[in-house]
Short mmCIF file of C-alpha atoms in Angstrom, two decimals:
data_model
loop_
_atom_site.label_atom_id
_atom_site.label_comp_id
_atom_site.label_asym_id
_atom_site.label_seq_id
_atom_site.Cartn_x
_atom_site.Cartn_y
_atom_site.Cartn_z
CA MET A 175 2.76 -31.38 6.05
CA PHE A 176 1.59 -28.19 4.38
CA GLU A 177 1.88 -27.41 0.71
CA VAL A 178 2.39 -23.71 1.44
CA VAL A 179 3.18 -21.75 4.59
CA VAL A 180 2.33 -18.06 4.27
CA VAL A 181 4.40 -15.88 6.60
CA GLY A 182 2.55 -12.68 7.43
CA GLY A 183 -1.19 -12.09 7.77
CA GLY A 184 -1.62 -8.61 6.33
CA PRO A 185 -3.59 -7.97 3.13
CA ALA A 186 -0.97 -9.73 0.96
CA GLY A 187 -0.52 -12.82 3.10
CA ALA A 188 -4.19 -13.22 3.97
CA THR A 189 -5.16 -12.95 0.29
CA ALA A 190 -2.54 -15.51 -0.76
CA ALA A 191 -3.66 -17.92 1.96
CA GLU A 192 -7.33 -17.53 1.09
CA ASP A 193 -6.77 -18.02 -2.66
CA LEU A 194 -4.69 -21.15 -2.11
CA ALA A 195 -7.10 -22.60 0.45
CA ARG A 196 -10.10 -22.00 -1.81
CA SER A 197 -8.31 -23.85 -4.62
CA GLY A 198 -7.88 -26.91 -2.40
CA HIS A 199 -4.33 -26.54 -1.13
CA ARG A 200 -3.27 -27.28 2.44
CA VAL A 201 -2.13 -23.89 3.69
CA ALA A 202 -0.78 -22.50 6.97
CA LEU A 203 -1.02 -18.80 7.76
CA LEU A 204 1.58 -17.64 10.28
CA ASP A 205 1.10 -14.16 11.70
CA ARG A 206 2.33 -12.23 14.75
CA GLU A 207 -1.01 -10.43 15.25
CA GLY A 208 -1.45 -7.37 17.41
CA ARG A 209 0.37 -5.11 14.94
CA ILE A 210 -1.54 -2.32 13.18
CA LYS A 211 0.15 -0.72 10.20
CA PRO A 212 -0.11 3.09 9.82
CA CYS A 213 -2.26 3.54 6.76
CA GLY A 214 -4.68 6.09 5.37
CA GLY A 215 -6.96 3.16 4.57
CA ALA A 216 -8.14 4.19 1.09
CA ILE A 217 -9.30 1.36 -1.18
CA PRO A 218 -10.52 1.93 -4.76
CA PRO A 219 -13.63 0.36 -6.34
CA ARG A 220 -11.51 -2.16 -8.22
CA LEU A 221 -10.24 -3.62 -4.94
CA ILE A 222 -13.76 -3.76 -3.51
CA GLN A 223 -14.92 -5.59 -6.64
CA ASP A 224 -11.94 -7.88 -7.26
CA PHE A 225 -11.65 -9.02 -3.64
CA HIS A 226 -15.34 -8.97 -2.66
CA ILE A 227 -15.09 -6.51 0.23
CA PRO A 228 -18.46 -6.20 2.00
CA ASP A 229 -19.93 -2.78 2.61
CA GLU A 230 -19.74 -3.17 6.38
CA GLN A 231 -15.94 -3.02 6.17
CA LEU A 232 -16.15 0.51 4.76
CA ILE A 233 -16.08 3.00 7.61
CA ALA A 234 -16.40 5.96 5.23
CA LYS A 235 -16.97 6.73 1.55
CA VAL A 236 -14.99 9.59 0.06
CA ASN A 237 -16.06 11.55 -3.02
CA THR A 238 -13.44 14.33 -3.07
CA ALA A 239 -9.67 14.62 -2.83
CA ARG A 240 -8.17 17.98 -1.82
CA MET A 241 -4.58 18.65 -2.93
CA ILE A 242 -2.95 21.33 -0.73
CA SER A 243 0.23 23.20 -1.70
CA PRO A 244 3.00 24.53 0.58
CA THR A 245 1.41 28.01 0.54
CA GLY A 246 -2.00 26.61 1.47
CA ARG A 247 -3.56 26.79 -1.99
CA HIS A 248 -5.81 23.86 -2.73
CA VAL A 249 -7.50 22.02 -5.57
CA ASP A 250 -10.58 19.88 -4.96
CA ILE A 251 -10.82 16.89 -7.29
CA HIS A 252 -14.29 15.36 -7.29
CA ILE A 253 -14.72 11.67 -7.95
CA GLU A 254 -17.20 11.25 -10.78
CA ASN A 255 -19.69 8.38 -10.67
CA GLY A 256 -18.23 6.62 -7.67
CA PHE A 257 -16.37 6.82 -4.37
CA VAL A 258 -13.22 5.68 -2.63
CA GLY A 259 -13.84 3.37 0.31
CA MET A 260 -12.04 3.85 3.61
CA VAL A 261 -11.07 1.01 5.95
CA ASP A 262 -9.39 0.86 9.35
CA ARG A 263 -6.52 -1.62 9.32
CA LYS A 264 -7.30 -2.44 12.96
CA ASP A 265 -10.44 -4.20 11.70
CA PHE A 266 -9.70 -4.83 8.02
CA ASP A 267 -6.64 -7.05 8.48
CA PRO A 268 -8.32 -9.39 11.02
CA PHE A 269 -11.32 -9.61 8.66
CA LEU A 270 -9.03 -10.81 5.87
CA ARG A 271 -7.30 -13.34 8.17
CA ASP A 272 -10.64 -14.66 9.39
CA ARG A 273 -11.81 -15.03 5.81
CA ALA A 274 -8.67 -17.00 4.91
CA GLU A 275 -9.27 -19.29 7.87
CA ALA A 276 -12.91 -19.77 6.87
CA ALA A 277 -11.68 -20.80 3.41
CA GLY A 278 -9.54 -23.55 4.96
CA ALA A 279 -6.21 -21.98 5.90
CA ILE A 280 -4.87 -23.14 9.28
CA ARG A 281 -3.83 -20.27 11.56
CA PHE A 282 -0.69 -20.11 13.69
CA THR A 283 0.37 -17.15 15.84
CA GLY A 284 4.03 -16.40 16.31
CA THR A 285 7.17 -14.75 14.98
CA PHE A 286 9.02 -16.14 11.96
CA LEU A 287 12.63 -17.08 12.74
CA ARG A 288 14.08 -18.98 9.78
CA ILE A 289 13.67 -21.77 7.26
CA ASP A 290 15.40 -25.08 8.05
CA ARG A 291 16.18 -27.55 5.26
CA ASP A 292 17.33 -31.15 5.13
CA GLY A 293 17.52 -32.56 1.63
CA LYS A 294 14.07 -32.19 0.10
CA GLN A 295 12.44 -31.40 3.42
CA ARG A 296 11.96 -27.86 4.69
CA TRP A 297 10.40 -26.31 7.79
CA VAL A 298 9.30 -22.81 8.70
CA VAL A 299 10.60 -22.21 12.21
CA TYR A 300 8.76 -19.70 14.39
CA ARG A 301 8.47 -18.66 18.01
CA ASP A 302 5.00 -19.44 19.31
CA LYS A 303 3.28 -16.40 20.79
CA ASP A 304 1.73 -18.24 23.76
CA SER A 305 4.45 -20.68 24.80
CA GLY A 306 7.51 -18.75 23.62
CA GLU A 307 8.91 -22.02 22.28
CA GLU A 308 10.36 -22.65 18.83
CA MET A 309 7.90 -24.52 16.62
CA ARG A 310 8.22 -25.95 13.10
CA LEU A 311 5.82 -26.23 10.17
CA GLU A 312 6.85 -28.63 7.43
CA THR A 313 6.01 -27.36 3.95
CA ARG A 314 6.84 -27.54 0.27
CA LEU A 315 6.76 -23.80 -0.44
CA ILE A 316 6.87 -20.53 1.53
CA ILE A 317 5.24 -17.19 0.70
CA GLY A 318 6.96 -14.30 2.47
CA ALA A 319 4.41 -11.57 3.19
CA ASP A 320 5.95 -10.30 6.39
CA GLY A 321 6.21 -6.60 5.65
CA ALA A 322 8.73 -4.00 4.55
CA LYS A 323 11.56 -5.30 6.76
CA SER A 324 10.81 -8.87 5.77
CA ARG A 325 12.90 -11.50 7.55
CA VAL A 326 12.00 -13.96 4.82
CA ALA A 327 13.28 -11.61 2.12
CA ALA A 328 16.44 -10.72 4.06
CA GLN A 329 17.32 -14.39 4.58
CA GLU A 330 16.26 -15.87 1.26
CA ILE A 331 16.17 -13.31 -1.58
CA PRO A 332 19.16 -11.57 -3.19
CA GLY A 333 18.95 -7.89 -2.26
CA GLY A 334 16.03 -8.56 0.07
CA ASP A 335 17.74 -6.75 2.93
CA LYS A 336 18.48 -3.58 0.95
CA THR A 337 15.02 -2.21 0.22
CA PRO A 338 14.88 1.63 0.43
CA LEU A 339 12.18 2.67 2.87
CA VAL A 340 9.92 5.59 3.65
CA PHE A 341 9.04 5.87 7.32
CA ALA A 342 5.35 6.52 7.86
CA TYR A 343 3.56 7.65 11.01
CA HIS A 344 -0.05 8.49 11.72
CA GLU A 345 -2.40 9.20 14.56
CA ILE A 346 -5.98 8.00 14.71
CA ILE A 347 -8.03 10.80 16.23
CA ALA A 348 -11.65 11.29 17.19
CA ALA A 349 -13.08 13.08 14.17
CA PRO A 350 -14.64 16.51 14.68
CA GLU A 351 -18.01 17.50 13.31
CA ALA A 352 -17.95 18.64 9.68
CA ASN A 353 -16.76 22.22 9.43
CA ASP A 354 -15.11 24.60 6.98
CA ARG A 355 -11.75 22.79 7.41
CA TYR A 356 -12.74 19.15 7.92
CA ASP A 357 -15.06 17.23 5.61
CA PRO A 358 -15.89 13.58 6.48
CA THR A 359 -16.29 12.79 2.74
CA ARG A 360 -12.97 14.34 1.62
CA CYS A 361 -9.35 13.17 1.72
CA ASP A 362 -6.80 15.94 2.20
CA VAL A 363 -3.30 15.41 0.76
CA ILE A 364 -0.76 18.00 1.91
CA TYR A 365 2.31 18.64 -0.25
CA ASP A 366 4.44 20.78 2.06
CA GLY A 367 8.15 20.47 2.75
CA ALA A 368 7.55 21.66 6.32
CA ILE A 369 5.48 18.49 6.89
CA SER A 370 7.48 16.11 4.69
CA PRO A 371 10.54 17.13 2.63
CA ASP A 372 10.09 14.33 0.12
CA PHE A 373 6.60 12.80 0.47
CA TYR A 374 3.32 14.22 1.79
CA GLY A 375 0.98 14.47 4.75
CA TRP A 376 -2.63 13.33 4.85
CA VAL A 377 -5.94 13.75 6.65
CA PHE A 378 -8.22 10.85 5.76
CA PRO A 379 -11.73 10.47 7.25
CA HIS A 380 -12.58 7.17 8.95
CA GLY A 381 -16.17 7.76 9.93
CA LYS A 382 -16.12 8.56 13.65
CA THR A 383 -12.33 8.81 13.52
CA ALA A 384 -9.70 10.15 11.13
CA SER A 385 -6.16 9.20 10.14
CA VAL A 386 -3.66 12.08 10.25
CA GLY A 387 -0.10 11.29 9.23
CA MET A 388 2.92 11.72 6.99
CA GLY A 389 5.92 9.88 5.60
CA THR A 390 9.52 10.63 4.70
CA PHE A 391 12.73 8.98 3.58
CA HIS A 392 14.81 11.33 5.72
CA GLY A 393 15.80 9.83 9.05
CA ASP A 394 16.41 13.21 10.69
CA VAL A 395 12.75 14.26 10.45
CA ASN A 396 10.78 13.95 13.70
CA LEU A 397 7.61 12.22 12.52
CA LYS A 398 5.61 13.00 15.65
CA ASP A 399 6.50 16.70 15.54
CA ALA A 400 5.64 16.85 11.82
CA THR A 401 2.28 15.20 12.48
CA ALA A 402 1.60 17.63 15.33
CA ALA A 403 2.31 20.50 12.92
CA LEU A 404 -0.03 18.93 10.38
CA ARG A 405 -2.80 18.63 12.96
CA GLU A 406 -2.28 22.27 13.95
CA ALA A 407 -2.42 23.42 10.31
CA SER A 408 -5.56 21.33 9.72
CA GLY A 409 -7.39 22.56 12.83
CA LEU A 410 -7.26 19.14 14.48
CA SER A 411 -4.97 19.76 17.49
CA HIS A 412 -7.89 19.69 19.91
CA CYS A 413 -9.15 16.25 18.80
CA GLU A 414 -8.62 13.28 21.09
CA THR A 415 -5.78 10.96 20.01
CA LEU A 416 -6.90 7.33 20.04
CA ARG A 417 -3.91 5.47 18.55
CA LYS A 418 -0.38 6.21 17.34
CA GLU A 419 1.28 3.93 14.79
CA GLY A 420 4.48 3.96 12.76
CA ALA A 421 6.14 1.61 10.29
CA PRO A 422 8.47 1.53 7.27
CA ILE A 423 7.02 1.47 3.75
CA PRO A 424 9.08 0.21 0.78
CA LEU A 425 9.94 2.65 -2.00
CA LYS A 426 10.25 0.31 -4.99
CA PRO A 427 9.66 -3.32 -6.00
CA LEU A 428 12.54 -5.73 -5.46
CA ARG A 429 14.36 -7.03 -8.51
CA PHE A 430 13.80 -10.64 -7.41
CA TRP A 431 10.71 -11.99 -5.67
CA ASP A 432 11.74 -15.64 -5.42
CA ASN A 433 14.84 -17.66 -4.56
CA ALA A 434 14.40 -20.12 -7.47
CA ARG A 435 13.98 -22.84 -4.86
CA ASP A 436 11.02 -22.69 -2.50
CA VAL A 437 10.30 -19.06 -1.49
CA VAL A 438 8.32 -16.29 -3.18
CA LEU A 439 7.46 -12.83 -1.82
CA SER A 440 4.36 -10.64 -1.90
CA GLY A 441 3.12 -7.29 -0.61
CA ASP A 442 5.48 -4.95 1.23
CA ALA A 443 8.03 -7.77 1.45
CA ALA A 444 8.29 -7.56 -2.37
CA GLY A 445 8.26 -3.75 -2.30
CA VAL A 446 4.92 -3.24 -4.06
CA VAL A 447 3.82 0.18 -2.79
CA ALA A 448 2.92 2.70 -5.47
CA PRO A 449 5.41 5.57 -5.84
CA SER A 450 4.09 9.12 -5.41
CA SER A 451 0.84 8.05 -3.74
CA GLY A 452 2.17 5.47 -1.29
CA GLU A 453 -0.91 3.35 -1.99
CA GLY A 454 -0.35 -0.18 -0.79
CA ILE A 455 -3.50 -2.13 0.09
CA TYR A 456 -4.65 -2.88 -3.46
CA TYR A 457 -1.14 -3.71 -4.65
CA ALA A 458 -0.50 -5.88 -1.60
CA MET A 459 -3.63 -7.92 -2.22
CA MET A 460 -2.89 -8.21 -5.92
CA GLY A 461 0.67 -9.24 -5.07
CA GLY A 462 -0.71 -11.89 -2.72
CA ARG A 463 -2.91 -13.19 -5.49
CA CYS A 464 0.04 -13.33 -7.91
CA ALA A 465 2.15 -15.18 -5.33
CA ALA A 466 -0.66 -17.68 -4.77
CA THR A 467 -0.94 -18.22 -8.53
CA ALA A 468 2.81 -18.80 -8.80
CA ALA A 469 2.80 -21.22 -5.87
CA ALA A 470 -0.16 -23.17 -7.28
CA ALA A 471 1.53 -23.43 -10.69
CA THR A 472 4.73 -24.64 -9.05
CA LEU A 473 2.90 -27.28 -7.03
CA ALA A 474 0.96 -28.47 -10.08
CA THR A 475 3.93 -28.75 -12.44
CA GLY A 476 6.89 -29.29 -10.14
CA ARG A 477 8.75 -26.57 -12.04
CA ILE A 478 10.41 -24.19 -9.60
CA THR A 479 10.77 -21.62 -12.39
CA ASN A 480 7.04 -21.00 -12.04
CA LEU A 481 7.73 -19.11 -8.80
CA ALA A 482 8.90 -16.25 -11.04
CA LEU A 483 5.32 -15.91 -12.27
CA ALA A 484 4.49 -13.82 -9.20
CA ARG A 485 6.62 -10.89 -10.31
CA LYS A 486 5.92 -11.38 -14.02
CA LEU A 487 2.14 -11.33 -13.57
CA PHE A 488 2.23 -8.31 -11.28
CA MET A 489 4.57 -6.26 -13.45
CA ARG A 490 2.73 -7.12 -16.64
CA GLU A 491 -0.27 -5.20 -15.31
CA HIS A 492 1.25 -2.55 -13.06
CA LYS A 493 4.84 -1.79 -14.16
CA THR A 494 3.86 1.10 -16.44
CA VAL A 495 1.73 2.74 -13.74
CA PHE A 496 4.57 2.41 -11.24
CA ASN A 497 7.03 3.95 -13.70
CA VAL A 498 4.74 6.91 -14.40
CA LEU A 499 4.14 7.51 -10.68
CA GLN A 500 7.87 7.27 -9.94
CA SER A 501 8.61 9.83 -12.65
CA MET A 502 5.99 12.16 -11.17
CA GLN A 503 7.45 11.80 -7.67
CA ASP A 504 10.98 12.43 -8.94
CA ALA A 505 9.83 15.53 -10.84
CA TYR A 506 7.56 17.21 -8.31
CA TYR A 507 8.49 16.14 -4.76
CA ARG A 508 11.97 17.69 -4.84
CA SER A 509 11.15 21.16 -3.54
CA ASP A 510 8.26 23.34 -2.42
CA SER A 511 8.40 25.31 -5.67
CA ARG A 512 7.93 22.05 -7.58
CA ARG A 513 5.11 21.05 -5.23
CA GLU A 514 3.39 24.37 -5.94
CA ARG A 515 3.67 23.60 -9.66
CA PHE A 516 2.23 20.14 -9.11
CA VAL A 517 -0.86 21.47 -7.33
CA SER A 518 -1.30 24.01 -10.14
CA LEU A 519 -1.17 21.19 -12.67
CA CYS A 520 -3.94 19.42 -10.75
CA HIS A 521 -6.33 22.23 -11.71
CA ASP A 522 -6.46 20.80 -15.22
CA ILE A 523 -9.67 18.84 -15.79
CA ASP A 524 -7.94 16.30 -18.04
CA VAL A 525 -5.36 15.62 -15.31
CA GLN A 526 -8.13 15.13 -12.79
CA ARG A 527 -10.17 12.77 -14.94
CA LEU A 528 -7.28 10.64 -16.16
CA THR A 529 -5.70 10.49 -12.69
CA PHE A 530 -8.84 9.26 -11.00
CA GLU A 531 -9.82 6.90 -13.78
CA ALA A 532 -6.37 5.33 -13.44
CA TYR A 533 -6.65 5.22 -9.64
CA MET A 534 -10.16 3.78 -9.56
CA ASN A 535 -9.51 1.13 -12.21
CA LYS A 536 -5.75 0.59 -11.71
CA LYS A 537 -4.95 1.05 -15.40
CA LEU A 538 -3.57 3.89 -17.48
CA VAL A 539 -6.46 5.22 -19.52
CA LYS A 540 -5.92 5.06 -23.28
CA ALA A 541 -9.34 6.22 -24.40
CA ARG A 542 -8.35 9.88 -24.86
CA PRO A 543 -4.93 10.04 -26.55
CA LEU A 544 -5.25 13.77 -27.29
CA ALA A 545 -5.75 14.44 -23.59
CA HIS A 546 -2.52 12.53 -22.83
CA ILE A 547 -0.62 14.64 -25.36
CA LYS A 548 -2.06 17.86 -23.96
CA ILE A 549 -1.15 16.82 -20.40
CA GLY A 550 2.38 15.98 -21.53
CA PHE A 551 2.89 19.50 -22.90
CA LYS A 552 1.38 21.08 -19.79
CA ASN A 553 3.61 18.96 -17.58
CA ILE A 554 6.73 20.18 -19.39
CA ARG A 555 5.60 23.81 -19.20
CA HIS A 556 4.87 23.55 -15.46
CA LEU A 557 8.26 21.98 -14.73
CA ALA A 558 9.96 24.69 -16.81
CA GLY A 559 8.08 27.41 -14.94
CA LEU A 560 6.40 28.66 -18.10
CA VAL A 561 2.88 28.49 -16.64
CA ALA A 562 1.61 30.95 -14.08
CA GLU A 563 0.48 29.26 -10.87
CA THR A 564 -3.27 29.07 -10.39
CA HIS A 565 -4.40 30.53 -7.06
CA VAL A 566 -7.37 29.41 -5.03
#
């Protein structure tokens, strides 16, 4: 019998399984495998440090972010004293699963079906990938880390089947040589309603390849056509297409992450993708760590209420950042005129420094209160249209 079965082997599930295995718990990691999530692949220094990511997993190091407006104006924001690492989920996710297994987690490959219970006994039921037969894993607790359309969440958590989703799509292409439009050390973020009416498009370097994609909440948008338009606008239409991937991304954290019985969620299953930026890898891994902490506390004390620690610990550190990013998305992603204003605001050096300090360290910076006040006034003036747009 296992103490914990982790359903889902992405960054959240693999991290939870590794943490629990390293602390001496008997853990099973159940994953479908073969699925690659569309993802720009950016990971900040804090993730690299907190989760001990080796340099060989970084396929590129980015030192500049270019924000591009609907009219093609751009602002280059340089990363001071550091870089953003880039990973390819095709390789990064298996690396995390292998590391969990090396720590002691026992791997199973198949598709989660349901949880069966009989008195105090419970089993995770899954369809084995090789045999196609239903198999069962007996366990005390379950961590659901099976993605945005989580079966675990839908079956076990109130409201778990009603998560609002952004649909993301990207194409991995053979990267061109550096030129006046493509820089292998720069991430391009495109705020253009013609590409996405409510989110953004991206061109992220991956060393010898690049990720080009977009996301939207609107179901009537053709993601492939929008990505083709983005490639055309970015001078990348001629590049060889190596992979095409699409998947839903949750828009906001769920209200409940556990069923007050034997299940707790993490990662996309819990809805922990940052608003505005869509960043998910760091928050998924941190969510996995919080779920592992909650499960370990529950096993140690026998108090099921400790499952709620997963959400409490995560929100204690990241709720304010999520709220600020949600407010920014609500304010600026509503129209192209607002997106133009947003790119203009990004010219401000205080905005650039505070934004990247918060991104790199995953905390709102409190060291310069006067800068925060100044940014607040500028933000109001930009939204009111009282500031002339800066042209580049």
